[in-house]
Coordinates of C-alpha atoms in Angstrom, one line a residue:
M1 CA 6.7 -14.7 -25.1
I2 CA 7.4 -16.6 -21.9
R3 CA 5.6 -19.9 -21.1
H4 CA 7.3 -21.5 -18.1
T5 CA 5.7 -24.4 -16.3
T6 CA 8.2 -25.2 -13.6
T7 CA 6.4 -26.0 -10.3
A8 CA 7.7 -24.3 -7.1
F9 CA 7.6 -25.6 -3.6
P10 CA 6.0 -23.6 -0.8
L11 CA 6.9 -20.3 -2.5
L12 CA 5.1 -20.9 -5.6
T13 CA 1.8 -19.4 -6.2
A14 CA 0.2 -16.6 -4.3
L15 CA 2.8 -14.1 -5.5
L16 CA 1.4 -14.5 -9.0
L17 CA -1.9 -13.1 -7.8
L18 CA -0.3 -9.8 -7.2
A19 CA -0.6 -7.1 -9.7
T20 CA 0.0 -3.5 -8.7
P21 CA 2.5 -1.7 -6.6
V22 CA 1.3 1.2 -4.5
A23 CA 2.2 4.7 -5.7
A24 CA 4.3 5.3 -2.6
Q25 CA 8.0 4.5 -2.5
E26 CA 7.4 1.7 -0.1
A27 CA 6.0 -0.3 -2.9
R28 CA 9.3 -0.9 -4.6
G29 CA 10.0 -4.3 -3.1
P30 CA 8.5 -7.3 -1.2
A31 CA 7.8 -7.3 2.4
R32 CA 11.3 -8.3 3.5
Q33 CA 12.7 -5.1 1.9
L34 CA 10.2 -2.7 3.6
P35 CA 11.8 -0.2 5.8
P36 CA 10.9 -0.7 9.5
N37 CA 8.9 2.6 9.6
S38 CA 6.8 1.8 6.5
P39 CA 3.1 1.6 7.4
F40 CA 2.9 -1.5 5.2
A41 CA 5.2 -3.3 7.6
G42 CA 2.8 -2.8 10.5
G43 CA -0.7 -3.8 11.4
V44 CA -3.4 -2.9 13.9
P45 CA -4.2 -6.0 16.0
Q46 CA -7.8 -6.6 17.0
G47 CA -9.1 -9.0 19.6
A48 CA -7.3 -11.0 22.3
P49 CA -5.0 -13.9 21.6
T50 CA -6.3 -17.4 22.2
R51 CA -4.4 -20.5 23.5
E52 CA -5.4 -22.5 20.5
T53 CA -3.0 -22.5 17.5
L54 CA -4.6 -20.7 14.6
Q55 CA -4.3 -22.6 11.3
L56 CA -3.4 -19.8 8.8
T57 CA -3.7 -20.3 5.1
V58 CA -2.4 -17.9 2.5
A59 CA -6.0 -16.7 1.9
D60 CA -6.5 -16.1 5.6
A61 CA -3.2 -14.1 5.7
I62 CA -4.3 -11.9 2.8
R63 CA -7.8 -11.4 4.1
R64 CA -6.4 -10.3 7.5
A65 CA -3.9 -8.0 6.0
L66 CA -6.5 -6.3 3.9
E67 CA -8.5 -5.7 7.0
H68 CA -5.8 -4.8 9.5
N69 CA -2.6 -3.7 7.7
L70 CA -1.7 -0.2 8.7
G71 CA -0.9 0.9 5.2
V72 CA -4.4 0.0 4.0
L73 CA -6.0 1.7 6.9
L74 CA -4.0 4.9 6.4
S75 CA -4.8 4.9 2.7
E76 CA -8.5 4.5 3.5
E77 CA -8.4 7.5 5.8
S78 CA -6.6 9.5 3.1
M79 CA -9.5 8.7 0.8
S80 CA -12.0 9.9 3.4
H81 CA -9.9 13.1 3.9
A82 CA -10.0 13.8 0.1
A83 CA -13.7 13.4 0.0
G84 CA -14.1 15.8 2.9
V85 CA -12.0 18.4 1.1
R86 CA -14.1 18.1 -2.0
R87 CA -17.3 18.5 -0.1
A88 CA -15.9 21.7 1.5
A89 CA -15.0 23.0 -2.0
L90 CA -18.4 22.1 -3.4
S91 CA -20.1 24.1 -0.6
E92 CA -18.9 27.3 -2.3
L93 CA -21.2 26.5 -5.3
L94 CA -24.3 25.3 -3.3
P95 CA -26.9 27.5 -1.6
N96 CA -25.9 28.6 1.8
L97 CA -29.0 28.9 4.1
S98 CA -28.9 30.3 7.6
A99 CA -31.4 31.6 10.2
R100 CA -31.2 34.2 12.9
V101 CA -33.5 35.3 15.7
S102 CA -32.6 38.4 17.7
E103 CA -34.3 40.7 20.1
S104 CA -32.7 43.9 21.4
R105 CA -33.5 47.0 23.4
Q106 CA -32.1 50.2 22.0
R107 CA -31.7 53.9 22.7
N108 CA -30.2 55.8 19.7
N109 CA -28.8 59.3 19.1
L110 CA -30.3 60.3 15.8
E111 CA -27.7 63.0 15.2
A112 CA -25.1 60.3 14.8
F113 CA -27.1 59.1 11.8
G114 CA -27.3 62.6 10.2
F115 CA -30.7 63.7 11.6
S116 CA -30.6 67.1 13.2
G117 CA -33.4 67.9 15.6
A118 CA -33.3 71.6 14.5
T119 CA -33.6 70.8 10.9
F120 CA -36.2 68.0 11.0
N121 CA -38.0 69.0 14.2
I122 CA -37.3 65.5 15.7
P123 CA -35.9 64.6 19.1
R124 CA -32.2 64.2 19.4
V125 CA -32.5 60.9 21.2
V126 CA -35.2 58.2 20.6
G127 CA -35.9 55.2 22.8
P128 CA -35.5 53.1 24.6
F129 CA -37.5 50.7 22.4
N130 CA -37.4 47.0 21.5
V131 CA -36.5 45.4 18.2
F132 CA -37.5 41.8 17.3
D133 CA -36.1 40.2 14.2
A134 CA -36.5 36.6 13.0
R135 CA -35.0 36.0 9.6
V136 CA -33.8 33.4 7.1
F137 CA -30.8 34.3 4.9
L138 CA -30.0 32.7 1.5
S139 CA -26.7 33.2 -0.4
Q140 CA -26.1 31.5 -3.8
S141 CA -23.1 31.8 -6.1
L142 CA -24.3 32.2 -9.7
V143 CA -21.0 32.6 -11.5
D144 CA -17.8 31.7 -9.8
R145 CA -15.2 30.1 -12.1
R146 CA -12.6 29.9 -9.3
A147 CA -14.9 27.8 -7.0
S148 CA -16.0 25.7 -10.0
N149 CA -12.5 24.8 -11.0
E150 CA -11.4 24.2 -7.3
T151 CA -14.3 21.8 -7.0
R152 CA -13.3 20.0 -10.2
A153 CA -9.7 19.8 -8.9
E154 CA -10.9 18.2 -5.6
T155 CA -13.1 15.8 -7.6
H156 CA -10.0 14.5 -9.4
N157 CA -8.1 14.4 -6.1
V158 CA -10.8 12.1 -4.8
E159 CA -10.5 9.8 -7.8
A160 CA -6.7 9.8 -7.3
A161 CA -7.2 8.9 -3.6
R162 CA -9.5 6.0 -4.6
Y163 CA -6.9 4.7 -7.0
S164 CA -4.2 5.0 -4.4
Y165 CA -6.4 3.1 -1.9
R166 CA -6.8 0.3 -4.5
S167 CA -3.1 0.4 -5.1
A168 CA -2.4 0.1 -1.4
R169 CA -4.7 -2.9 -1.2
D170 CA -3.0 -4.5 -4.2
F171 CA 0.4 -3.9 -2.6
V172 CA -0.7 -5.3 0.8
V173 CA -1.7 -8.5 -1.1
L174 CA 1.9 -8.7 -2.2
V175 CA 3.2 -7.9 1.2
A176 CA 1.0 -10.5 3.0
A177 CA 1.6 -13.2 0.5
N178 CA 5.3 -12.6 0.4
A179 CA 5.6 -12.6 4.2
Y180 CA 3.6 -15.8 4.3
L181 CA 5.9 -17.4 1.7
E182 CA 9.0 -16.1 3.4
A183 CA 7.8 -18.0 6.5
L184 CA 7.4 -21.1 4.5
A185 CA 10.8 -20.7 3.0
A186 CA 12.3 -20.1 6.5
D187 CA 10.6 -23.3 7.6
A188 CA 12.1 -25.2 4.6
R189 CA 15.5 -23.9 5.6
A190 CA 15.0 -24.9 9.2
S191 CA 13.8 -28.4 8.1
S192 CA 16.8 -28.8 5.8
A193 CA 19.2 -27.8 8.6
R194 CA 17.6 -30.3 11.0
S195 CA 17.9 -33.0 8.3
L196 CA 21.6 -32.2 7.8
L197 CA 22.1 -32.3 11.5
A198 CA 20.6 -35.7 11.7
T199 CA 23.0 -36.8 9.0
S200 CA 26.0 -35.3 10.8
Q201 CA 25.1 -37.1 14.0
A202 CA 24.9 -40.4 12.2
L203 CA 28.2 -39.8 10.5
Y204 CA 29.8 -38.8 13.8
Q205 CA 28.6 -41.9 15.5
Q206 CA 29.8 -43.9 12.5
A207 CA 33.2 -42.3 12.7
Q208 CA 33.4 -43.2 16.4
D209 CA 32.5 -46.8 15.7
L210 CA 35.1 -47.1 12.9
K211 CA 37.8 -45.6 15.1
Q212 CA 37.1 -48.1 17.8
G213 CA 37.4 -50.8 15.2
G214 CA 40.8 -49.4 14.2
I215 CA 39.7 -48.7 10.7
I216 CA 40.1 -44.9 10.7
A217 CA 42.3 -42.4 12.5
G218 CA 41.2 -40.0 15.3
I219 CA 41.4 -37.0 13.0
D220 CA 38.3 -38.3 11.1
V221 CA 36.3 -38.3 14.4
V222 CA 37.4 -34.8 15.1
R223 CA 36.5 -33.7 11.6
A224 CA 33.1 -35.3 12.0
E225 CA 32.5 -33.6 15.3
V226 CA 33.5 -30.2 13.8
R227 CA 30.9 -30.7 11.1
L228 CA 28.3 -31.8 13.7
N229 CA 28.8 -28.6 15.7
G230 CA 28.6 -26.5 12.6
D231 CA 25.3 -28.1 11.7
R232 CA 24.0 -27.5 15.3
L233 CA 24.8 -23.8 14.9
R234 CA 23.0 -23.8 11.5
V235 CA 19.9 -25.3 13.1
T236 CA 19.9 -22.7 15.9
S237 CA 20.3 -19.9 13.3
S238 CA 17.7 -21.2 10.9
Q239 CA 15.2 -21.7 13.7
N240 CA 15.8 -18.2 15.0
E241 CA 15.3 -16.8 11.5
L242 CA 12.1 -18.8 11.2
E243 CA 10.7 -17.3 14.4
K244 CA 11.5 -13.8 13.4
T245 CA 9.9 -14.3 10.0
R246 CA 6.8 -15.6 11.6
L247 CA 6.7 -12.5 13.9
Q248 CA 7.0 -10.3 10.8
L249 CA 4.1 -12.1 9.2
A250 CA 2.0 -11.8 12.3
R251 CA 2.6 -8.0 12.5
V252 CA 1.9 -7.4 8.8
I253 CA -1.5 -9.1 8.9
G254 CA -2.5 -7.7 12.3
L255 CA -2.8 -10.9 14.3
P256 CA -3.5 -10.4 18.1
V257 CA -0.3 -9.9 19.9
G258 CA 1.0 -13.3 21.1
Q259 CA -1.4 -15.4 19.0
P260 CA 0.1 -18.8 18.2
F261 CA -0.4 -19.8 14.6
A262 CA 0.7 -22.3 12.0
V263 CA 1.1 -21.8 8.2
S264 CA 0.1 -24.3 5.6
A265 CA 2.2 -25.3 2.6
Q266 CA -1.0 -26.2 0.6
L267 CA -1.1 -23.5 -2.0
P268 CA -3.0 -23.2 -5.2
N269 CA -1.0 -23.8 -8.4
V270 CA -0.9 -20.6 -10.4
P271 CA 0.7 -20.6 -13.8
V272 CA 3.0 -17.9 -15.1
P273 CA 1.0 -15.2 -16.9
D274 CA 1.0 -16.1 -20.6
L275 CA 1.7 -12.6 -22.0
T276 CA 4.1 -10.9 -24.3
V277 CA 5.9 -7.8 -23.2
E278 CA 3.7 -5.7 -25.4
E279 CA 0.5 -7.2 -23.9
A280 CA 1.8 -6.8 -20.4
L281 CA 2.7 -3.1 -21.0
A282 CA -0.7 -2.4 -22.5
Q283 CA -2.4 -4.0 -19.5
A284 CA -0.2 -2.1 -17.0
Y285 CA -0.9 1.3 -18.6
R286 CA -4.6 0.5 -18.6
E287 CA -5.1 -1.0 -15.1
R288 CA -2.3 0.0 -12.7
P289 CA -3.9 2.0 -10.0
D290 CA -0.8 4.0 -9.1
Y291 CA -0.4 5.1 -12.7
L292 CA -4.1 6.0 -13.0
S293 CA -3.8 7.9 -9.7
A294 CA -0.9 9.9 -11.2
L295 CA -3.0 10.8 -14.2
E296 CA -5.9 12.0 -12.0
R297 CA -3.4 14.2 -10.1
V298 CA -2.3 15.7 -13.3
K299 CA -6.0 16.5 -14.1
A300 CA -6.4 18.0 -10.6
A301 CA -3.3 20.2 -11.1
E302 CA -4.8 21.4 -14.4
A303 CA -8.0 22.3 -12.7
S304 CA -6.1 24.1 -9.9
R305 CA -4.3 26.1 -12.5
A306 CA -7.6 27.1 -14.1
A307 CA -8.9 28.0 -10.6
A308 CA -5.9 30.3 -10.0
S309 CA -6.4 32.0 -13.4
S310 CA -10.1 32.4 -12.6
E311 CA -9.3 34.7 -9.6
L312 CA -8.9 37.4 -12.2
L313 CA -12.5 37.0 -13.5
P314 CA -15.7 38.6 -12.2
S315 CA -18.1 36.6 -10.0
V316 CA -21.8 36.9 -9.6
R317 CA -23.7 36.2 -6.3
F318 CA -27.3 36.4 -5.3
N319 CA -28.4 37.2 -1.7
A320 CA -31.9 37.2 -0.1
D321 CA -33.4 37.3 3.3
Y322 CA -37.0 36.9 4.6
G323 CA -38.4 37.3 8.1
A324 CA -40.5 39.1 10.6
L325 CA -39.5 42.5 12.0
G326 CA -41.2 44.5 14.8
L327 CA -41.1 45.9 18.2
K328 CA -42.0 42.5 19.6
A329 CA -42.8 39.1 18.3
S330 CA -46.5 39.4 18.5
D331 CA -46.7 42.5 16.2
A332 CA -43.8 41.7 13.9
V333 CA -44.5 42.0 10.1
A334 CA -43.0 40.1 7.2
T335 CA -40.1 41.9 5.5
Y336 CA -37.6 40.7 2.9
S337 CA -34.7 41.9 0.7
L338 CA -33.2 40.7 -2.6
S339 CA -29.9 41.7 -4.0
G340 CA -27.4 40.7 -6.6
S341 CA -23.8 41.6 -6.7
V342 CA -21.0 41.4 -9.2
S343 CA -17.4 41.3 -7.8
I344 CA -14.7 42.5 -10.2
P345 CA -11.1 42.1 -9.2
I346 CA -9.1 45.1 -10.1
F347 CA -5.9 45.0 -8.2
Q348 CA -4.9 42.4 -5.6
G349 CA -1.3 43.1 -5.1
G350 CA -0.1 40.3 -7.4
R351 CA -1.8 37.5 -5.3
A352 CA -3.5 35.9 -8.3
Q353 CA -0.3 36.0 -10.3
G354 CA 1.6 34.3 -7.5
R355 CA -1.0 31.5 -7.2
I356 CA -0.8 31.0 -11.0
A357 CA 3.0 30.6 -10.7
Q358 CA 2.5 28.1 -7.9
A359 CA -0.1 26.2 -9.9
D360 CA 2.1 26.1 -13.0
A361 CA 5.0 24.6 -10.9
D362 CA 2.7 22.0 -9.4
L363 CA 1.3 21.1 -12.8
R364 CA 4.8 20.6 -14.2
Q365 CA 5.7 18.4 -11.3
R366 CA 2.6 16.2 -11.6
R367 CA 3.2 15.8 -15.3
A368 CA 6.8 14.8 -14.7
E369 CA 5.8 12.3 -12.1
A370 CA 3.2 10.7 -14.4
E371 CA 5.8 10.5 -17.3
D372 CA 8.4 9.0 -14.9
M373 CA 5.9 6.4 -13.7
R374 CA 5.0 5.4 -17.2
A375 CA 8.7 4.9 -18.0
E376 CA 9.1 3.0 -14.7
I377 CA 6.3 0.7 -15.7
Y378 CA 8.1 -0.1 -19.0
Y379 CA 11.4 -0.9 -17.2
E380 CA 9.7 -2.9 -14.5
V381 CA 7.9 -5.1 -17.0
R382 CA 10.9 -5.6 -19.1
A383 CA 13.2 -6.4 -16.1
A384 CA 10.5 -8.8 -14.7
F385 CA 10.5 -10.8 -18.0
L386 CA 14.3 -11.0 -17.9
D387 CA 14.3 -12.1 -14.3
L388 CA 11.6 -14.6 -14.9
Q389 CA 13.5 -16.2 -17.7
A390 CA 16.8 -16.3 -15.7
T391 CA 15.3 -17.6 -12.4
G392 CA 13.3 -20.2 -14.3
E393 CA 16.6 -21.6 -15.6
Q394 CA 18.2 -21.3 -12.2
V395 CA 15.4 -23.5 -10.7
Q396 CA 16.1 -26.2 -13.2
V397 CA 19.9 -26.0 -12.5
A398 CA 19.4 -25.9 -8.8
T399 CA 17.1 -28.9 -8.9
R400 CA 19.7 -31.0 -10.7
S401 CA 22.5 -29.8 -8.5
R402 CA 20.5 -30.8 -5.4
E403 CA 20.0 -34.3 -6.8
L404 CA 23.7 -34.6 -7.7
A405 CA 24.8 -33.4 -4.2
N406 CA 22.7 -36.0 -2.5
Q407 CA 24.2 -38.7 -4.8
E408 CA 27.6 -37.4 -3.9
L409 CA 26.9 -37.7 -0.2
T410 CA 25.5 -41.2 -0.5
Q411 CA 28.6 -42.4 -2.4
A412 CA 31.0 -40.6 0.0
R413 CA 29.3 -42.3 3.0
D414 CA 29.6 -45.7 1.4
R415 CA 33.3 -45.2 0.6
F416 CA 33.9 -44.0 4.2
A417 CA 32.1 -47.0 5.7
A418 CA 34.1 -49.3 3.5
G419 CA 37.3 -47.8 4.7
V420 CA 38.6 -46.9 1.2
A421 CA 38.5 -43.1 2.0
N422 CA 38.6 -40.8 5.0
N423 CA 35.7 -38.6 5.9
I424 CA 37.1 -35.5 4.1
E425 CA 35.0 -36.6 1.1
V426 CA 32.0 -37.0 3.4
V427 CA 32.4 -33.5 4.9
Q428 CA 32.9 -32.0 1.5
A429 CA 29.8 -33.8 0.3
Q430 CA 27.8 -32.6 3.3
Q431 CA 28.8 -29.0 2.4
S432 CA 27.8 -29.6 -1.2
V433 CA 24.3 -30.8 0.0
T434 CA 24.0 -27.7 2.3
T435 CA 25.0 -25.4 -0.5
A436 CA 22.7 -27.1 -3.0
D437 CA 19.7 -26.9 -0.6
E438 CA 20.3 -23.2 -0.1
Q439 CA 20.6 -22.6 -3.8
Y440 CA 17.4 -24.6 -4.4
I441 CA 15.4 -22.7 -1.9
D442 CA 16.8 -19.3 -3.1
A443 CA 16.2 -20.2 -6.7
L444 CA 12.6 -21.1 -6.0
L445 CA 12.1 -17.9 -4.0
G446 CA 13.8 -15.9 -6.7
F447 CA 11.6 -17.5 -9.4
D448 CA 8.4 -16.7 -7.4
V449 CA 9.5 -13.2 -6.6
S450 CA 10.2 -12.5 -10.3
K451 CA 6.7 -13.9 -11.1
A452 CA 5.3 -11.5 -8.5
V453 CA 7.2 -8.5 -9.9
L454 CA 5.8 -9.2 -13.3
A455 CA 2.3 -9.9 -12.1
R456 CA 2.0 -6.9 -9.8
S457 CA 3.0 -4.7 -12.7
L458 CA -0.1 -5.6 -14.5
G459 CA -2.8 -4.3 -12.1
D460 CA -6.0 -5.8 -10.6
A461 CA -4.2 -7.8 -7.9
E462 CA -7.1 -8.1 -5.4
A463 CA -9.5 -9.3 -8.1
A464 CA -7.0 -11.9 -9.1
V465 CA -6.8 -13.1 -5.5
Q466 CA -10.6 -13.5 -5.5
R467 CA -10.5 -15.5 -8.7
I468 CA -7.8 -17.9 -7.6
L469 CA -8.2 -18.2 -3.8
G470 CA -12.0 -17.9 -3.9
A471 CA -14.4 -16.3 -1.5
G472 CA -12.0 -16.5 1.4
V473 CA -10.5 -13.2 0.4
P474 CA -12.8 -10.1 0.6

């Protein structure tokens, strides 16, 4: 059992809200690892940008992503498509009612219908005459195992699409929260770079003053200036990375193009899930939408297999019509017909056998996918527990290393100012602080990502967001 209480900086919490990866392959990593052509990396902007800076909280980012992210919108349309396919399949089992009104003028050759004028003493040609017919037709399938099984298969496909949609929403929660926290991490790196630049400027000025006083050599000034220029480059690079990360966040959540916004580091404190590996696996098998979707697709494939086999069975259908028939509408009389038919397939050229072979292959594929996903859940959960343990220890070590690096820089500056050492020690201490800051930020990010990987494997991400972030998330 893992019970870790380390508190993270801006990257800490919202990732813990996330629970289920989408069934698609895009859902294998956080937002920064999404391929550029992934629908989850894009959004559909709505509205025009304003000049006012939008204050964006993590709850706002998740809410906007759930409304505007392209991956969610496409998944929603897939669900609608599956419902339409099911309705079309169901129509084969429901009554089909149609109406027709016709009026024609005819002149017929009775010999063409087998009536000989010499035999029956009737004229060879009759007409012209009018025929008016207004009629309602009813057709109803009474027994059709193929249509029944196809409808059952599409019903399972609708359920699979619903689970996939829920999985997509869960994954978008992860994508949006991760993009938001990446922006906060980039801002922390930029802030650290600016702080180190200010330190380098002060040390460069101090080196110039000491050289003018004859305390140090010119090489110390040159060394301080080299460090200063390096920190300037680092500030430029970190600021550029920050702006690109903010652009990625804006695209993922579908902000209006060009809308200025600011992120907030005020995030809810979410503890690490207090679960054993066995409890986590049981919850994942029970609640993960992508796994439940895979199981529904197995059931759909089984029903499709039954539908293919049912093509070899007889079907029963009832047909009826009722209407008015006459020479014209005013003198038409009511007529009707009732009929029942039994269709028995005898030889279809191997069509049914071919469809059965296709259905068998599809069923084996769906079962293999479901078993693979079950195994993947196991490995994901186990790996997440291992990563969570390791990154938690890394945060502790990185925190202590950061403290020591700052102490080293303070002592090196004091020694340099006292003239008992050159600024090689100062430059080395500055590099230690830079490295320690990067390690600290990366450790916190890694810790939060490992919490996210564990949490998203459990299912029910969107509901967790509602519980923790409140009503601000739909």
